[in-house]
Amino acid sequence: PEYRRVEFSTMSSNASSAFLMYDNVDVVTDGSDSERSASHCWDDHGDGLLSVNEFTRALPRLLREQKLRSRSARERERTERERGSADDPVQSLFARLDLSPEVWKKYAMFDPSRKYTRNLISTDDETYTLLLLCWNEGKFSPIHDHPCDGCWLRVCQGEIQETRYEVNEKSDSLDMISDESFSDSHPAFIQDSMGYHKIGNPSTTVPAVTLHLYCPPFQKCKMWLGSDTKASEPSSAHISNFSEYGVKS
């Protein structure tokens, strides 16, 4: 398939080893991820597991329908209020994505010289990006924002620690507001109205793998590299992937 490759500038060693989280490339149909059988059709109201291809066919349609409904102020407020909750249709669809190891392991590429790797599974370059992040032991991202409608996350392997922050305008600092750990397919969600966060692998012995869904895609984000960095002085990170569709970039 054809897709648009975006080249990004090289960042400082601190930034490049820290956090780079989003990208744009076209949807790929991988024969090995094809429908389970010719007779299996995706069901809008079903509750069974979805393959990657089933999920990535259904998701853009759902997101476009949401966008059309959101032309109404009432519907827009409702959509924003439901994001990440039990009533969120995106969360419900994401929860049905099959996370069996045989599904995601072909995308799981680690690099011992990096804190983590970003491995692109699928994107339509318009409504979503689906990434597999592989975390080396004891490694974390810096604090960062999400300049999109939200980030949905599921844990595929190991444990992930998430620390959230809010801006303290008086001290121009980022104050911690929560610190949680997730494992065993645990779902999580964040958007900028909920604060900023850093995530990583707290284990010193076991690598971690997480699945991230970003809607819509974008090419850069803000991040805070040091604990003493002022809230008003973030760095700007451009995005790159370690691999795309199971092939090292």
PDB file of C-alpha atoms in Angstrom:
ATOM      1  CA  PRO A   1       0.000   0.000   0.000  1.00  0.00           C
ATOM      2  CA  GLU A   2       1.019   3.616  -0.467  1.00  0.00           C
ATOM      3  CA  TYR A   3       1.590   5.844   2.505  1.00  0.00           C
ATOM      4  CA  ARG A   4       3.111   9.201   3.234  1.00  0.00           C
ATOM      5  CA  ARG A   5       6.329   9.119   5.213  1.00  0.00           C
ATOM      6  CA  VAL A   6       7.052  12.196   7.286  1.00  0.00           C
ATOM      7  CA  GLU A   7      10.647  13.061   8.110  1.00  0.00           C
ATOM      8  CA  PHE A   8      11.315  14.707  11.452  1.00  0.00           C
ATOM      9  CA  SER A   9      14.204  16.724  12.738  1.00  0.00           C
ATOM     10  CA  THR A  10      16.727  15.170  15.101  1.00  0.00           C
ATOM     11  CA  MET A  11      16.304  16.320  18.679  1.00  0.00           C
ATOM     12  CA  SER A  12      18.750  16.631  21.536  1.00  0.00           C
ATOM     13  CA  SER A  13      19.878  13.407  23.225  1.00  0.00           C
ATOM     14  CA  ASN A  14      17.670  14.122  26.220  1.00  0.00           C
ATOM     15  CA  ALA A  15      14.579  14.682  24.130  1.00  0.00           C
ATOM     16  CA  SER A  16      15.129  11.849  21.677  1.00  0.00           C
ATOM     17  CA  SER A  17      15.605   9.339  24.498  1.00  0.00           C
ATOM     18  CA  ALA A  18      12.581  10.614  26.323  1.00  0.00           C
ATOM     19  CA  PHE A  19       9.225  11.164  24.667  1.00  0.00           C
ATOM     20  CA  LEU A  20       8.041  11.051  21.072  1.00  0.00           C
ATOM     21  CA  MET A  21       4.464   9.898  20.885  1.00  0.00           C
ATOM     22  CA  TYR A  22       2.470  10.507  17.696  1.00  0.00           C
ATOM     23  CA  ASP A  23       2.746  10.183  13.917  1.00  0.00           C
ATOM     24  CA  ASN A  24       0.808  10.104  10.642  1.00  0.00           C
ATOM     25  CA  VAL A  25       0.813   7.294   8.088  1.00  0.00           C
ATOM     26  CA  ASP A  26      -1.953   5.593   6.106  1.00  0.00           C
ATOM     27  CA  VAL A  27      -3.977   2.551   7.079  1.00  0.00           C
ATOM     28  CA  VAL A  28      -2.375  -0.716   6.080  1.00  0.00           C
ATOM     29  CA  THR A  29      -4.203  -3.947   5.407  1.00  0.00           C
ATOM     30  CA  ASP A  30      -1.906  -6.722   6.556  1.00  0.00           C
ATOM     31  CA  GLY A  31      -2.958 -10.121   5.253  1.00  0.00           C
ATOM     32  CA  SER A  32      -1.922 -11.729   8.540  1.00  0.00           C
ATOM     33  CA  ASP A  33      -4.329  -9.418  10.358  1.00  0.00           C
ATOM     34  CA  SER A  34      -7.198 -10.086   7.992  1.00  0.00           C
ATOM     35  CA  GLU A  35     -10.674 -11.066   9.080  1.00  0.00           C
ATOM     36  CA  ARG A  36     -10.926 -14.269  11.070  1.00  0.00           C
ATOM     37  CA  SER A  37     -13.111 -15.755   8.318  1.00  0.00           C
ATOM     38  CA  ALA A  38     -14.904 -14.624   5.195  1.00  0.00           C
ATOM     39  CA  SER A  39     -18.228 -15.163   6.930  1.00  0.00           C
ATOM     40  CA  HIS A  40     -17.325 -12.989   9.934  1.00  0.00           C
ATOM     41  CA  CYS A  41     -18.753  -9.471   9.652  1.00  0.00           C
ATOM     42  CA  TRP A  42     -18.197  -6.623  12.059  1.00  0.00           C
ATOM     43  CA  ASP A  43     -21.258  -5.896  14.199  1.00  0.00           C
ATOM     44  CA  ASP A  44     -21.826  -2.320  15.392  1.00  0.00           C
ATOM     45  CA  HIS A  45     -23.680  -3.607  18.429  1.00  0.00           C
ATOM     46  CA  GLY A  46     -21.617  -6.695  19.157  1.00  0.00           C
ATOM     47  CA  ASP A  47     -19.399  -7.394  22.128  1.00  0.00           C
ATOM     48  CA  GLY A  48     -16.948  -9.947  20.731  1.00  0.00           C
ATOM     49  CA  LEU A  49     -13.236  -9.466  20.190  1.00  0.00           C
ATOM     50  CA  LEU A  50     -12.087  -7.536  17.127  1.00  0.00           C
ATOM     51  CA  SER A  51      -9.010  -8.122  14.994  1.00  0.00           C
ATOM     52  CA  VAL A  52      -6.788  -5.154  14.191  1.00  0.00           C
ATOM     53  CA  ASN A  53      -8.320  -4.843  10.736  1.00  0.00           C
ATOM     54  CA  GLU A  54     -11.872  -5.018  12.067  1.00  0.00           C
ATOM     55  CA  PHE A  55     -11.078  -2.358  14.649  1.00  0.00           C
ATOM     56  CA  THR A  56      -9.364  -0.017  12.194  1.00  0.00           C
ATOM     57  CA  ARG A  57     -12.243  -0.297   9.736  1.00  0.00           C
ATOM     58  CA  ALA A  58     -14.857   0.455  12.374  1.00  0.00           C
ATOM     59  CA  LEU A  59     -13.061   3.255  14.236  1.00  0.00           C
ATOM     60  CA  PRO A  60     -12.883   5.958  11.507  1.00  0.00           C
ATOM     61  CA  ARG A  61     -16.573   5.528  10.765  1.00  0.00           C
ATOM     62  CA  LEU A  62     -17.400   5.915  14.453  1.00  0.00           C
ATOM     63  CA  LEU A  63     -15.203   9.015  14.784  1.00  0.00           C
ATOM     64  CA  ARG A  64     -16.681  10.654  11.696  1.00  0.00           C
ATOM     65  CA  GLU A  65     -20.196   9.988  12.980  1.00  0.00           C
ATOM     66  CA  GLN A  66     -19.232  11.617  16.276  1.00  0.00           C
ATOM     67  CA  LYS A  67     -17.865  14.626  14.437  1.00  0.00           C
ATOM     68  CA  LEU A  68     -21.075  15.041  12.454  1.00  0.00           C
ATOM     69  CA  ARG A  69     -23.198  14.830  15.594  1.00  0.00           C
ATOM     70  CA  SER A  70     -20.906  17.279  17.358  1.00  0.00           C
ATOM     71  CA  ARG A  71     -22.087  20.085  15.104  1.00  0.00           C
ATOM     72  CA  SER A  72     -24.788  20.428  17.741  1.00  0.00           C
ATOM     73  CA  ALA A  73     -23.467  22.138  20.881  1.00  0.00           C
ATOM     74  CA  ARG A  74     -25.406  19.707  23.062  1.00  0.00           C
ATOM     75  CA  GLU A  75     -23.994  16.658  21.290  1.00  0.00           C
ATOM     76  CA  ARG A  76     -20.483  18.131  21.369  1.00  0.00           C
ATOM     77  CA  GLU A  77     -20.681  18.618  25.138  1.00  0.00           C
ATOM     78  CA  ARG A  78     -22.024  15.104  25.551  1.00  0.00           C
ATOM     79  CA  THR A  79     -19.213  13.583  23.458  1.00  0.00           C
ATOM     80  CA  GLU A  80     -16.570  15.479  25.405  1.00  0.00           C
ATOM     81  CA  ARG A  81     -18.155  14.497  28.707  1.00  0.00           C
ATOM     82  CA  GLU A  82     -18.292  10.801  27.805  1.00  0.00           C
ATOM     83  CA  ARG A  83     -14.705  10.440  26.548  1.00  0.00           C
ATOM     84  CA  GLY A  84     -12.824   7.784  28.464  1.00  0.00           C
ATOM     85  CA  SER A  85     -15.891   6.754  30.484  1.00  0.00           C
ATOM     86  CA  ALA A  86     -18.014   3.604  30.395  1.00  0.00           C
ATOM     87  CA  ASP A  87     -20.379   5.475  28.045  1.00  0.00           C
ATOM     88  CA  ASP A  88     -17.641   6.336  25.544  1.00  0.00           C
ATOM     89  CA  PRO A  89     -18.224   4.393  22.283  1.00  0.00           C
ATOM     90  CA  VAL A  90     -14.534   4.743  21.364  1.00  0.00           C
ATOM     91  CA  GLN A  91     -13.526   3.252  24.715  1.00  0.00           C
ATOM     92  CA  SER A  92     -16.042   0.430  24.223  1.00  0.00           C
ATOM     93  CA  LEU A  93     -14.684  -0.348  20.747  1.00  0.00           C
ATOM     94  CA  PHE A  94     -11.064  -0.127  21.939  1.00  0.00           C
ATOM     95  CA  ALA A  95     -11.851  -2.544  24.785  1.00  0.00           C
ATOM     96  CA  ARG A  96     -12.924  -5.142  22.218  1.00  0.00           C
ATOM     97  CA  LEU A  97      -9.603  -5.090  20.364  1.00  0.00           C
ATOM     98  CA  ASP A  98      -7.949  -8.490  20.745  1.00  0.00           C
ATOM     99  CA  LEU A  99      -4.740  -8.144  22.777  1.00  0.00           C
ATOM    100  CA  SER A 100      -3.608 -11.754  22.547  1.00  0.00           C
ATOM    101  CA  PRO A 101       0.217 -11.879  22.374  1.00  0.00           C
ATOM    102  CA  GLU A 102       0.094 -13.387  18.887  1.00  0.00           C
ATOM    103  CA  VAL A 103      -1.721 -10.233  17.723  1.00  0.00           C
ATOM    104  CA  TRP A 104       0.716  -7.589  18.982  1.00  0.00           C
ATOM    105  CA  LYS A 105       4.081  -9.359  19.272  1.00  0.00           C
ATOM    106  CA  LYS A 106       4.929  -8.882  15.598  1.00  0.00           C
ATOM    107  CA  TYR A 107       4.825  -5.112  16.231  1.00  0.00           C
ATOM    108  CA  ALA A 108       6.779  -5.272  19.506  1.00  0.00           C
ATOM    109  CA  MET A 109      10.309  -4.062  18.788  1.00  0.00           C
ATOM    110  CA  PHE A 110      12.593  -3.089  21.651  1.00  0.00           C
ATOM    111  CA  ASP A 111      15.850  -1.149  21.535  1.00  0.00           C
ATOM    112  CA  PRO A 112      18.061  -1.371  24.653  1.00  0.00           C
ATOM    113  CA  SER A 113      19.619   2.023  23.844  1.00  0.00           C
ATOM    114  CA  ARG A 114      16.242   3.826  24.166  1.00  0.00           C
ATOM    115  CA  LYS A 115      13.865   4.349  27.025  1.00  0.00           C
ATOM    116  CA  TYR A 116      11.108   2.996  24.838  1.00  0.00           C
ATOM    117  CA  THR A 117      10.142   2.517  21.200  1.00  0.00           C
ATOM    118  CA  ARG A 118       7.092   3.707  19.250  1.00  0.00           C
ATOM    119  CA  ASN A 119       5.831   1.070  16.849  1.00  0.00           C
ATOM    120  CA  LEU A 120       3.139   2.089  14.400  1.00  0.00           C
ATOM    121  CA  ILE A 121       0.374  -0.466  13.880  1.00  0.00           C
ATOM    122  CA  SER A 122      -2.130   1.585  11.880  1.00  0.00           C
ATOM    123  CA  THR A 123      -3.294   5.105  11.028  1.00  0.00           C
ATOM    124  CA  ASP A 124      -5.556   6.708   8.433  1.00  0.00           C
ATOM    125  CA  ASP A 125      -3.644  10.003   8.674  1.00  0.00           C
ATOM    126  CA  GLU A 126      -6.905  11.733   9.553  1.00  0.00           C
ATOM    127  CA  THR A 127      -8.876  10.338  12.485  1.00  0.00           C
ATOM    128  CA  TYR A 128      -6.591   8.060  14.527  1.00  0.00           C
ATOM    129  CA  THR A 129      -3.156   6.553  15.158  1.00  0.00           C
ATOM    130  CA  LEU A 130      -2.694   3.149  16.802  1.00  0.00           C
ATOM    131  CA  LEU A 131       0.740   2.542  18.332  1.00  0.00           C
ATOM    132  CA  LEU A 132       2.452  -0.147  20.355  1.00  0.00           C
ATOM    133  CA  LEU A 133       4.970   1.260  22.848  1.00  0.00           C
ATOM    134  CA  CYS A 134       7.690  -1.038  24.191  1.00  0.00           C
ATOM    135  CA  TRP A 135       9.201   0.072  27.502  1.00  0.00           C
ATOM    136  CA  ASN A 136      12.591  -1.006  28.773  1.00  0.00           C
ATOM    137  CA  GLU A 137      12.907  -1.758  32.468  1.00  0.00           C
ATOM    138  CA  GLY A 138      12.732   1.259  34.766  1.00  0.00           C
ATOM    139  CA  LYS A 139      12.255   3.770  31.934  1.00  0.00           C
ATOM    140  CA  PHE A 140       9.731   6.626  31.804  1.00  0.00           C
ATOM    141  CA  SER A 141       8.609   9.372  29.441  1.00  0.00           C
ATOM    142  CA  PRO A 142       8.909  12.991  30.501  1.00  0.00           C
ATOM    143  CA  ILE A 143       5.735  14.895  31.343  1.00  0.00           C
ATOM    144  CA  HIS A 144       3.826  15.662  28.152  1.00  0.00           C
ATOM    145  CA  ASP A 145       0.545  16.924  26.766  1.00  0.00           C
ATOM    146  CA  HIS A 146      -1.927  15.407  24.267  1.00  0.00           C
ATOM    147  CA  PRO A 147      -2.920  17.951  21.583  1.00  0.00           C
ATOM    148  CA  CYS A 148      -5.819  15.824  20.357  1.00  0.00           C
ATOM    149  CA  ASP A 149      -9.239  14.663  21.543  1.00  0.00           C
ATOM    150  CA  GLY A 150      -7.621  12.108  23.797  1.00  0.00           C
ATOM    151  CA  CYS A 151      -5.273   9.195  24.386  1.00  0.00           C
ATOM    152  CA  TRP A 152      -6.753   5.767  25.104  1.00  0.00           C
ATOM    153  CA  LEU A 153      -4.347   3.185  26.545  1.00  0.00           C
ATOM    154  CA  ARG A 154      -4.325  -0.540  27.341  1.00  0.00           C
ATOM    155  CA  VAL A 155      -1.569  -2.601  28.961  1.00  0.00           C
ATOM    156  CA  CYS A 156      -0.455  -5.608  26.897  1.00  0.00           C
ATOM    157  CA  GLN A 157       2.409  -6.824  29.063  1.00  0.00           C
ATOM    158  CA  GLY A 158       3.923  -5.963  32.418  1.00  0.00           C
ATOM    159  CA  GLU A 159       3.014  -2.942  34.509  1.00  0.00           C
ATOM    160  CA  ILE A 160       2.741   0.738  33.683  1.00  0.00           C
ATOM    161  CA  GLN A 161       2.921   3.667  36.113  1.00  0.00           C
ATOM    162  CA  GLU A 162       1.131   6.906  35.273  1.00  0.00           C
ATOM    163  CA  THR A 163       1.714  10.176  37.129  1.00  0.00           C
ATOM    164  CA  ARG A 164      -0.563  13.130  36.351  1.00  0.00           C
ATOM    165  CA  TYR A 165       0.090  16.833  36.821  1.00  0.00           C
ATOM    166  CA  GLU A 166      -1.806  20.097  36.692  1.00  0.00           C
ATOM    167  CA  VAL A 167      -0.498  23.601  36.123  1.00  0.00           C
ATOM    168  CA  ASN A 168       0.014  25.748  39.203  1.00  0.00           C
ATOM    169  CA  GLU A 169      -0.239  29.230  37.727  1.00  0.00           C
ATOM    170  CA  LYS A 170       0.987  30.970  40.873  1.00  0.00           C
ATOM    171  CA  SER A 171       4.273  29.070  41.030  1.00  0.00           C
ATOM    172  CA  ASP A 172       4.476  28.359  37.260  1.00  0.00           C
ATOM    173  CA  SER A 173       5.030  24.711  38.083  1.00  0.00           C
ATOM    174  CA  LEU A 174       3.455  21.329  37.400  1.00  0.00           C
ATOM    175  CA  ASP A 175       1.978  19.838  40.570  1.00  0.00           C
ATOM    176  CA  MET A 176       1.372  16.092  40.866  1.00  0.00           C
ATOM    177  CA  ILE A 177      -2.315  15.217  41.282  1.00  0.00           C
ATOM    178  CA  SER A 178      -2.270  11.398  40.967  1.00  0.00           C
ATOM    179  CA  ASP A 179       0.070   8.420  40.737  1.00  0.00           C
ATOM    180  CA  GLU A 180      -1.306   5.028  39.643  1.00  0.00           C
ATOM    181  CA  SER A 181      -0.112   1.717  38.249  1.00  0.00           C
ATOM    182  CA  PHE A 182      -1.898  -0.439  35.641  1.00  0.00           C
ATOM    183  CA  SER A 183      -1.498  -4.011  34.386  1.00  0.00           C
ATOM    184  CA  ASP A 184      -3.417  -6.875  32.733  1.00  0.00           C
ATOM    185  CA  SER A 185      -5.148  -5.039  29.868  1.00  0.00           C
ATOM    186  CA  HIS A 186      -6.155  -2.218  32.213  1.00  0.00           C
ATOM    187  CA  PRO A 187      -7.648   0.689  30.233  1.00  0.00           C
ATOM    188  CA  ALA A 188      -6.734   4.316  30.844  1.00  0.00           C
ATOM    189  CA  PHE A 189      -7.610   7.629  29.223  1.00  0.00           C
ATOM    190  CA  ILE A 190      -6.285  11.164  29.336  1.00  0.00           C
ATOM    191  CA  GLN A 191      -6.913  14.476  27.579  1.00  0.00           C
ATOM    192  CA  ASP A 192      -5.446  17.877  28.357  1.00  0.00           C
ATOM    193  CA  SER A 193      -8.492  19.006  30.331  1.00  0.00           C
ATOM    194  CA  MET A 194      -7.585  16.250  32.829  1.00  0.00           C
ATOM    195  CA  GLY A 195      -3.959  17.389  33.140  1.00  0.00           C
ATOM    196  CA  TYR A 196      -0.627  16.263  31.723  1.00  0.00           C
ATOM    197  CA  HIS A 197       1.140  13.018  32.513  1.00  0.00           C
ATOM    198  CA  LYS A 198       4.248  10.912  32.329  1.00  0.00           C
ATOM    199  CA  ILE A 199       4.145   7.136  32.008  1.00  0.00           C
ATOM    200  CA  GLY A 200       6.657   4.337  32.100  1.00  0.00           C
ATOM    201  CA  ASN A 201       7.718   0.947  33.326  1.00  0.00           C
ATOM    202  CA  PRO A 202       8.336   0.800  37.096  1.00  0.00           C
ATOM    203  CA  SER A 203       9.740  -2.751  36.976  1.00  0.00           C
ATOM    204  CA  THR A 204      13.510  -3.195  37.007  1.00  0.00           C
ATOM    205  CA  THR A 205      13.290  -6.761  35.680  1.00  0.00           C
ATOM    206  CA  VAL A 206      10.301  -7.057  33.286  1.00  0.00           C
ATOM    207  CA  PRO A 207       9.794  -5.096  30.025  1.00  0.00           C
ATOM    208  CA  ALA A 208       6.360  -3.541  29.484  1.00  0.00           C
ATOM    209  CA  VAL A 209       4.201  -3.125  26.386  1.00  0.00           C
ATOM    210  CA  THR A 210       1.268  -0.734  25.979  1.00  0.00           C
ATOM    211  CA  LEU A 211      -1.223  -0.056  23.200  1.00  0.00           C
ATOM    212  CA  HIS A 212      -2.044   3.610  22.565  1.00  0.00           C
ATOM    213  CA  LEU A 213      -4.850   5.096  20.514  1.00  0.00           C
ATOM    214  CA  TYR A 214      -4.632   8.810  19.630  1.00  0.00           C
ATOM    215  CA  CYS A 215      -7.538  10.611  17.966  1.00  0.00           C
ATOM    216  CA  PRO A 216      -6.794  12.473  15.745  1.00  0.00           C
ATOM    217  CA  PRO A 217      -3.100  12.080  14.787  1.00  0.00           C
ATOM    218  CA  PHE A 218      -0.644  14.946  15.104  1.00  0.00           C
ATOM    219  CA  GLN A 219       3.038  15.575  14.540  1.00  0.00           C
ATOM    220  CA  LYS A 220       4.315  17.291  17.659  1.00  0.00           C
ATOM    221  CA  CYS A 221       3.550  17.776  21.334  1.00  0.00           C
ATOM    222  CA  LYS A 222       4.775  19.692  24.371  1.00  0.00           C
ATOM    223  CA  MET A 223       6.958  18.097  27.006  1.00  0.00           C
ATOM    224  CA  TRP A 224       8.725  19.079  30.199  1.00  0.00           C
ATOM    225  CA  LEU A 225      12.155  17.450  30.442  1.00  0.00           C
ATOM    226  CA  GLY A 226      13.196  18.342  33.992  1.00  0.00           C
ATOM    227  CA  SER A 227      11.509  18.452  37.374  1.00  0.00           C
ATOM    228  CA  ASP A 228      12.433  22.127  37.690  1.00  0.00           C
ATOM    229  CA  THR A 229      11.138  23.125  34.231  1.00  0.00           C
ATOM    230  CA  LYS A 230       8.615  25.937  34.387  1.00  0.00           C
ATOM    231  CA  ALA A 231       5.083  25.067  33.286  1.00  0.00           C
ATOM    232  CA  SER A 232       5.156  27.996  30.880  1.00  0.00           C
ATOM    233  CA  GLU A 233       8.409  26.820  29.226  1.00  0.00           C
ATOM    234  CA  PRO A 234       7.829  23.382  27.664  1.00  0.00           C
ATOM    235  CA  SER A 235       9.947  21.898  24.909  1.00  0.00           C
ATOM    236  CA  SER A 236       8.399  21.019  21.549  1.00  0.00           C
ATOM    237  CA  ALA A 237       8.888  17.418  20.369  1.00  0.00           C
ATOM    238  CA  HIS A 238       8.532  16.290  16.769  1.00  0.00           C
ATOM    239  CA  ILE A 239       7.453  12.726  16.244  1.00  0.00           C
ATOM    240  CA  SER A 240       9.123   9.647  14.793  1.00  0.00           C
ATOM    241  CA  ASN A 241       8.514   5.902  14.887  1.00  0.00           C
ATOM    242  CA  PHE A 242      10.967   3.115  15.583  1.00  0.00           C
ATOM    243  CA  SER A 243       8.987   0.786  13.326  1.00  0.00           C
ATOM    244  CA  GLU A 244       5.997   0.967  11.011  1.00  0.00           C
ATOM    245  CA  TYR A 245       3.641  -1.950  10.308  1.00  0.00           C
ATOM    246  CA  GLY A 246       6.053  -4.451  11.786  1.00  0.00           C
ATOM    247  CA  VAL A 247       9.093  -3.206   9.852  1.00  0.00           C
ATOM    248  CA  LYS A 248      11.887  -1.212  11.484  1.00  0.00           C
ATOM    249  CA  SER A 249      11.978   2.341  10.105  1.00  0.00           C
TER     250      SER A 249
END
